[in-house]
Coordinates of C-alpha atoms and ligand atoms in Angstrom, one line a residue:
X1 CA 3.0 20.7 -14.3
X2 CA -0.4 21.6 -12.1
X3 CA 0.4 17.8 -10.8
X4 CA 3.4 19.0 -9.6
X5 CA 2.0 22.6 -8.2
X6 CA -1.3 20.6 -5.9
X7 CA 1.1 18.0 -4.6
X8 CA 3.0 21.0 -3.1
X9 CA 0.2 22.6 -2.0
X10 CA -1.3 19.3 -0.8
X11 CA 2.3 18.9 1.5
X12 CA 2.0 22.6 2.9
X13 CA -0.9 21.5 4.7
X14 CA -0.5 21.9 8.7
X15 CA 3.2 23.5 7.6
X16 CA 5.9 21.6 10.0
X17 CA 7.9 18.4 8.4
X18 CA 6.5 16.4 6.2
X19 CA 2.9 15.8 5.0
X20 CA 0.6 15.1 8.5
X21 CA -2.9 14.3 7.5
X22 CA -3.9 12.3 10.0
X23 CA -7.1 10.2 9.3
X24 CA -10.1 12.5 10.7
X25 CA -7.7 15.5 11.5
X26 CA -8.0 19.1 9.9
X27 CA -5.4 18.2 8.2
X28 CA -7.6 15.7 5.9
X29 CA -9.9 17.2 5.9
X30 CA -8.4 20.8 4.3
X31 CA -7.3 17.8 1.8
X32 CA -10.3 17.3 0.9
X33 CA -11.4 20.8 0.3
X34 CA -8.5 21.0 -2.1
X35 CA -8.9 18.3 -3.8
X36 CA -13.3 18.8 -4.2
X37 CA -12.0 22.5 -5.3
X38 CA -9.9 21.2 -8.0
X39 CA -12.5 18.5 -8.9
X40 CA -14.9 21.3 -9.9
X41 CA -12.6 23.6 -11.8
X42 CA -12.7 20.0 -13.7
X43 CA -16.3 20.2 -14.2
X44 CA -16.6 16.8 -11.9
X45 CA -19.7 16.7 -10.0
X46 CA -18.6 16.3 -6.5
X47 CA -20.7 14.4 -4.1
X48 CA -19.0 13.2 -0.4
X49 CA -20.7 9.3 1.0
X50 CA -21.5 8.8 4.2
X51 CA -18.2 7.0 4.7
X52 CA -16.9 10.7 4.2
X53 CA -15.3 9.5 0.5
X54 CA -15.2 11.9 -1.6
X55 CA -16.4 11.5 -5.5
X56 CA -16.0 13.5 -8.5
X57 CA -17.8 12.1 -11.4
X58 CA -17.7 13.3 -14.9
X59 CA -20.9 12.0 -16.2
X60 CA -19.9 9.6 -18.7
X61 CA -19.1 6.1 -17.5
X62 CA -18.9 7.3 -13.6
X63 CA -19.0 3.5 -13.2
X64 CA -15.1 3.6 -13.6
X65 CA -13.2 4.7 -10.9
X66 CA -9.9 6.5 -10.9
X67 CA -8.1 7.4 -7.3
X68 CA -6.5 7.3 -4.0
X69 CA -5.9 8.5 -0.8
X70 CA -4.8 12.0 0.9
X71 CA -4.4 11.0 4.6
X72 CA -0.5 10.1 5.4
X73 CA 1.3 8.9 8.4
X74 CA 3.0 11.7 10.7
X75 CA 5.6 13.0 8.6
X76 CA 4.8 11.0 5.8
X77 CA 6.7 11.7 1.8
X78 CA 5.4 13.9 -0.8
X79 CA 4.0 11.7 -2.8
X80 CA 2.2 8.7 -0.9
X81 CA -1.5 8.9 -1.7
X82 CA -1.7 12.7 -3.0
X83 CA 0.1 12.0 -6.5
X84 CA -2.9 9.4 -6.9
X85 CA -5.1 11.6 -6.5
X86 CA -3.8 14.8 -8.2
X87 CA -3.6 11.6 -11.4
X88 CA -6.5 10.4 -10.8
X89 CA -8.4 14.6 -11.8
X90 CA -6.1 15.1 -14.1
X91 CA -6.7 11.8 -15.5
X92 CA -10.8 11.8 -15.5
X93 CA -10.5 15.7 -16.7
X94 CA -8.1 15.2 -20.0
X95 CA -10.5 11.5 -20.7
X96 CA -13.8 13.3 -20.3
X97 CA -14.9 9.7 -18.7
X98 CA -15.1 8.2 -15.4
X99 CA -15.1 9.3 -11.8
X100 CA -11.9 10.3 -9.6
X101 CA -12.8 8.9 -6.1
X102 CA -10.5 10.0 -2.7
X103 CA -10.8 7.3 -0.2
X104 CA -10.4 7.9 3.8
X105 CA -8.4 6.9 6.8
X106 CA -6.0 4.8 3.8
X107 CA -3.1 4.3 6.1
X108 CA -5.0 3.5 9.4
X109 CA -6.6 0.1 7.6
X110 CA -8.3 1.5 4.6
X111 CA -11.0 2.1 6.2
X112 CA -12.8 4.0 3.4
X113 CA -12.3 1.7 1.2
X114 CA -13.8 -0.6 3.5
X115 CA -16.8 0.8 4.4
X116 CA -17.9 1.3 0.7
X117 CA -17.1 -2.1 -0.1
X118 CA -19.6 -2.8 3.3
X119 CA -22.2 -0.9 2.0
X120 CA -22.2 -2.7 -1.3
X121 CA -21.8 0.2 -3.3
X122 CA -19.0 0.0 -5.9
X123 CA -17.5 0.7 -9.1
X124 CA -17.2 -1.5 -12.0
X125 CA -13.6 -1.1 -12.5
X126 CA -11.0 0.6 -9.9
X127 CA -7.4 2.2 -11.4
X128 CA -5.4 3.6 -8.6
X129 CA -1.2 4.9 -9.5
X130 CA 0.9 4.8 -6.3
X131 CA 4.2 5.7 -5.6
X132 CA 6.4 2.3 -5.3
X133 CA 7.7 2.4 -2.0
X134 CA 10.3 0.1 -2.7
X135 CA 13.3 -0.4 -4.5
X136 CA 12.6 -2.1 -7.3
X137 CA 11.6 0.1 -10.3
X138 CA 14.8 1.8 -9.2
X139 CA 16.9 -1.5 -9.8
X140 CA 15.2 -2.1 -12.5
X141 CA 15.9 1.4 -13.9
X142 CA 12.3 1.9 -15.7
X143 CA 10.1 4.4 -14.1
X144 CA 6.7 2.7 -14.2
X145 CA 5.6 -0.6 -13.0
X146 CA 2.7 -2.5 -13.4
X147 CA 1.3 -4.7 -10.4
X148 CA 0.2 -8.0 -10.3
X149 CA -1.6 -8.2 -7.5
X150 CA -1.2 -7.6 -3.4
X151 CA 0.7 -9.5 -0.9
X152 CA -1.6 -11.5 1.6
X153 CA -0.2 -12.1 5.2
X154 CA -0.3 -14.5 8.1
X155 CA 0.4 -12.5 11.6
X156 CA 0.9 -14.4 15.1
X157 CA 2.9 -15.1 17.1
X158 CA 6.1 -18.5 18.6
X159 CA 6.1 -18.8 22.7
X160 CA 9.3 -20.6 23.2
X161 CA 9.5 -21.7 26.9
X162 CA 12.6 -22.5 28.9
X163 CA 13.2 -22.4 32.6
X164 CA 14.5 -19.2 34.7
X165 CA 17.4 -19.7 36.7
X166 CA 20.7 -17.8 37.9
X167 CA 22.5 -16.1 35.3
X168 CA 25.5 -16.8 38.0
X169 CA 25.0 -20.2 39.6
X170 CA 23.4 -22.1 36.8
X171 CA 26.0 -24.0 34.8
X172 CA 25.2 -23.4 31.2
X173 CA 25.1 -27.3 30.9
X174 CA 22.0 -28.0 31.4
X175 CA 20.0 -24.9 31.3
X176 CA 16.8 -24.3 29.1
X177 CA 17.8 -20.7 27.6
X178 CA 14.2 -19.4 25.8
X179 CA 16.2 -16.1 24.0
X180 CA 18.6 -19.0 22.5
X181 CA 15.9 -20.9 21.5
X182 CA 14.0 -17.6 20.1
X183 CA 16.8 -16.5 18.5
X184 CA 16.9 -20.3 16.3
X185 CA 13.2 -19.7 15.7
X186 CA 14.3 -16.4 14.6
X187 CA 16.8 -18.1 11.9
X188 CA 13.6 -20.6 11.0
X189 CA 11.2 -17.8 10.0
X190 CA 14.3 -15.7 7.9
X191 CA 14.9 -19.4 6.4
X192 CA 11.2 -20.8 5.5
X193 CA 10.2 -18.0 2.9
X194 CA 13.9 -20.2 1.1
X195 CA 12.2 -21.5 -2.8
X196 CA 9.2 -19.4 -1.9
X197 CA 8.9 -16.9 -4.8
X198 CA 7.6 -13.4 -3.7
X199 CA 7.0 -14.7 0.1
X200 CA 9.4 -12.4 3.0
X201 CA 8.8 -13.2 7.0
X202 CA 9.9 -10.8 9.4
X203 CA 9.6 -11.1 13.5
X204 CA 9.3 -7.5 14.4
X205 CA 9.3 -7.8 18.1
X206 CA 10.5 -10.0 21.3
X207 CA 9.0 -10.0 24.4
X208 CA 11.3 -11.7 27.1
X209 CA 10.1 -12.8 30.0
X210 CA 11.2 -12.7 33.6
X211 CA 13.3 -9.7 31.7
X212 CA 16.2 -9.4 34.2
X213 CA 19.5 -8.8 33.0
X214 CA 20.7 -12.0 35.3
X215 CA 17.9 -14.3 35.0
X216 CA 17.6 -16.9 32.0
X217 CA 15.2 -16.5 29.7
X218 CA 12.4 -18.3 31.2
X219 CA 9.7 -17.7 27.8
X220 CA 9.6 -15.3 25.2
X221 CA 7.5 -14.5 22.5
X222 CA 7.6 -13.3 19.6
X223 CA 5.6 -11.6 16.7
X224 CA 5.3 -13.3 13.3
X225 CA 4.3 -11.3 10.2
X226 CA 4.9 -13.9 6.6
X227 CA 3.3 -12.3 3.2
X228 CA 3.2 -14.0 0.0
X229 CA 1.4 -13.1 -3.2
X230 CA -0.7 -15.8 -3.4
X231 CA -3.2 -18.4 -0.6
X232 CA -0.7 -21.8 -1.4
X233 CA 2.4 -19.6 -1.2
X234 CA 1.4 -18.2 2.1
X235 CA 0.0 -21.6 3.4
X236 CA 3.2 -23.1 2.9
X237 CA 4.9 -20.2 4.2
X238 CA 2.9 -20.2 7.2
X239 CA 3.4 -24.5 8.0
X240 CA 7.3 -23.9 7.3
X241 CA 7.6 -21.6 10.5
X242 CA 4.9 -23.4 11.9
X243 CA 2.7 -20.8 14.0
X244 CA -1.0 -20.5 14.4
X245 CA -1.7 -16.8 12.3
X246 CA -4.3 -14.9 14.5
X247 CA -4.8 -12.9 11.5
X248 CA -4.9 -13.2 7.8
X249 CA -5.2 -11.3 4.9
X250 CA -5.9 -13.4 1.7
X251 CA -3.7 -12.2 -1.1
X252 CA -5.7 -10.3 -4.2
X253 CA -4.5 -10.7 -7.9
X254 CA -5.2 -7.8 -9.7
X255 CA -7.8 -7.5 -13.5
X256 CA -6.6 -8.7 -16.1
X257 CA -8.2 -5.8 -18.8
X258 CA -6.5 -3.3 -15.6
X259 CA -3.1 -5.5 -16.5
X260 CA -3.5 -5.1 -20.3
X261 CA -4.3 -1.7 -20.7
X262 CA -1.5 -0.5 -18.0
X263 CA 0.7 -2.6 -19.9
X264 CA 0.1 -1.2 -23.2
X265 CA 0.3 2.7 -22.0
X266 CA 3.5 2.0 -20.5
X267 CA 5.1 -0.1 -23.9
X268 CA 3.3 2.3 -26.1
X269 CA 6.0 5.0 -25.0
X270 CA 8.6 2.7 -25.4
X271 CA 9.3 1.6 -21.8
X272 CA 9.7 -1.9 -20.7
X273 CA 6.9 -3.2 -18.7
X274 CA 7.9 -4.3 -15.3
X275 CA 5.3 -6.0 -13.5
X276 CA 5.9 -7.4 -10.1
X277 CA 2.8 -7.9 -6.9
X278 CA 2.9 -5.3 -4.7
X279 CA 3.9 -5.8 -1.0
X280 CA 1.9 -3.0 0.9
X281 CA -1.5 -3.1 1.3
X282 CA -3.9 -0.4 -0.9
X283 CA -7.5 0.3 -1.4
X284 CA -6.8 -0.9 -5.0
X285 CA -6.6 -4.8 -3.0
X286 CA -9.8 -3.6 -0.8
X287 CA -11.8 -2.9 -4.2
X288 CA -10.0 -6.0 -5.8
X289 CA -11.2 -8.3 -2.8
X290 CA -14.6 -7.3 -3.3
X291 CA -14.8 -8.4 -7.1
X292 CA -14.0 -4.9 -8.7
X293 CA -11.4 -5.3 -12.3
X294 CA -8.5 -3.5 -10.2
X295 CA -5.3 -2.0 -11.4
X296 CA -2.5 -0.2 -10.4
X297 CA 0.3 1.6 -11.7
X298 CA 3.7 2.1 -9.7
X299 CA 5.8 4.8 -10.4
X300 CA 9.5 4.6 -9.2
X301 CA 10.8 5.7 -5.8
X302 CA 14.4 7.1 -5.4
X303 CA 16.4 7.7 -2.2
X304 CA 16.2 3.4 -2.1
X305 CA 12.2 3.7 -1.8
X306 CA 12.0 5.2 1.4
X307 CA 8.6 5.9 1.9
X308 CA 6.1 7.1 5.1
X309 CA 9.4 9.9 5.2
X310 CA 9.9 13.4 3.8
X311 CA 12.9 12.1 1.9
X312 CA 10.1 10.0 -0.6
X313 CA 10.9 11.0 -3.8
X314 CA 10.0 10.5 -7.2
X315 CA 11.2 12.7 -10.5
X316 CA 9.2 15.2 -12.1
X317 CA 10.0 13.4 -15.1
X318 CA 8.3 10.4 -14.0
X319 CA 5.5 11.9 -12.4
X320 CA 4.9 12.7 -15.6
X321 CA 5.2 9.6 -17.3
X322 CA 2.5 8.0 -14.7
X323 CA 0.1 10.5 -15.4
X324 CA 0.3 9.5 -18.9
X325 CA 0.0 6.2 -18.2
X326 CA -3.3 6.2 -15.9
X327 CA -4.6 8.6 -18.2
X328 CA -4.1 6.2 -21.2
X329 CA -4.9 3.1 -19.3
X330 CA -8.5 4.9 -18.1
X331 CA -9.7 5.6 -21.5
X332 CA -8.5 2.1 -22.9
X333 CA -10.7 0.5 -19.8
X334 CA -13.5 2.8 -21.0
X335 CA -13.9 2.1 -24.7
X336 CA -12.8 -2.1 -24.4
X337 CA -15.9 -1.9 -20.9
Ligands
ZN401 ZN1 -0.6 5.0 0.2

């Protein structure tokens, strides 16, 4: 299958262990050159915008875009981003409509799609195929999932104050140990998600002061990352945890027509339709937030959904299903708009 050969060629760039196409690196450029060549082979008109994003126009309904990104994390996987790009070239070529887009720097905060949106120059609709990077589809024993939205997140910190003291001479009674309080706070962060559908919350960092093995902790700062599929649930989660977010990214919902086109293509192949929100950010989320009718298709990740790792795996058969559904949905979307 041509899609698999192309994935191999992108993965081989730079050699070494895993994908190494950091944003702005010569390796990302090399991947762009390969993709631009494949676009020309498909008779697409290739453009590079002022922010470095690559666009291949078919000349028919160029306002409907399909694509993803080609940068990777260090030692990344074979499919993250790349699959969405090679599948998009395949879909646009098969359907003879729409445009392929490759956004710069997705792994470093979606810089390419954000820049494009800031310039106010975006499509009317966007479809993105991506590996799930999680275990949901594998557990559901089905190859494809339709994304309903992209969760929003709130990040900030909790600060616990105590009283530092000598670890040997201060009796247990009456201690004000900030790390013991922080331990309880970590459990509260976990428990706050109970009963909030789709909510997750994580403490990933603890700073303990003064940080001596023989000193009672006097002050602890802990990071909080809270995520939820809709704004109301995110508000509730933040209130339950009781922190002041220093950073907040609103949840976005995918467009009904895009969801519908993807669902129909999935079910017309006799596959069960599984719909769920994405816990990770994607370029489709940036475009959806800007008002572009957006849709995302997830394809099953094996190996417990591991991603950002050379162990990232999706079967050849699932890739083939995903490309067919993406192409079919593009055709449906173009004829319905
Ligand atoms: Zn990605």
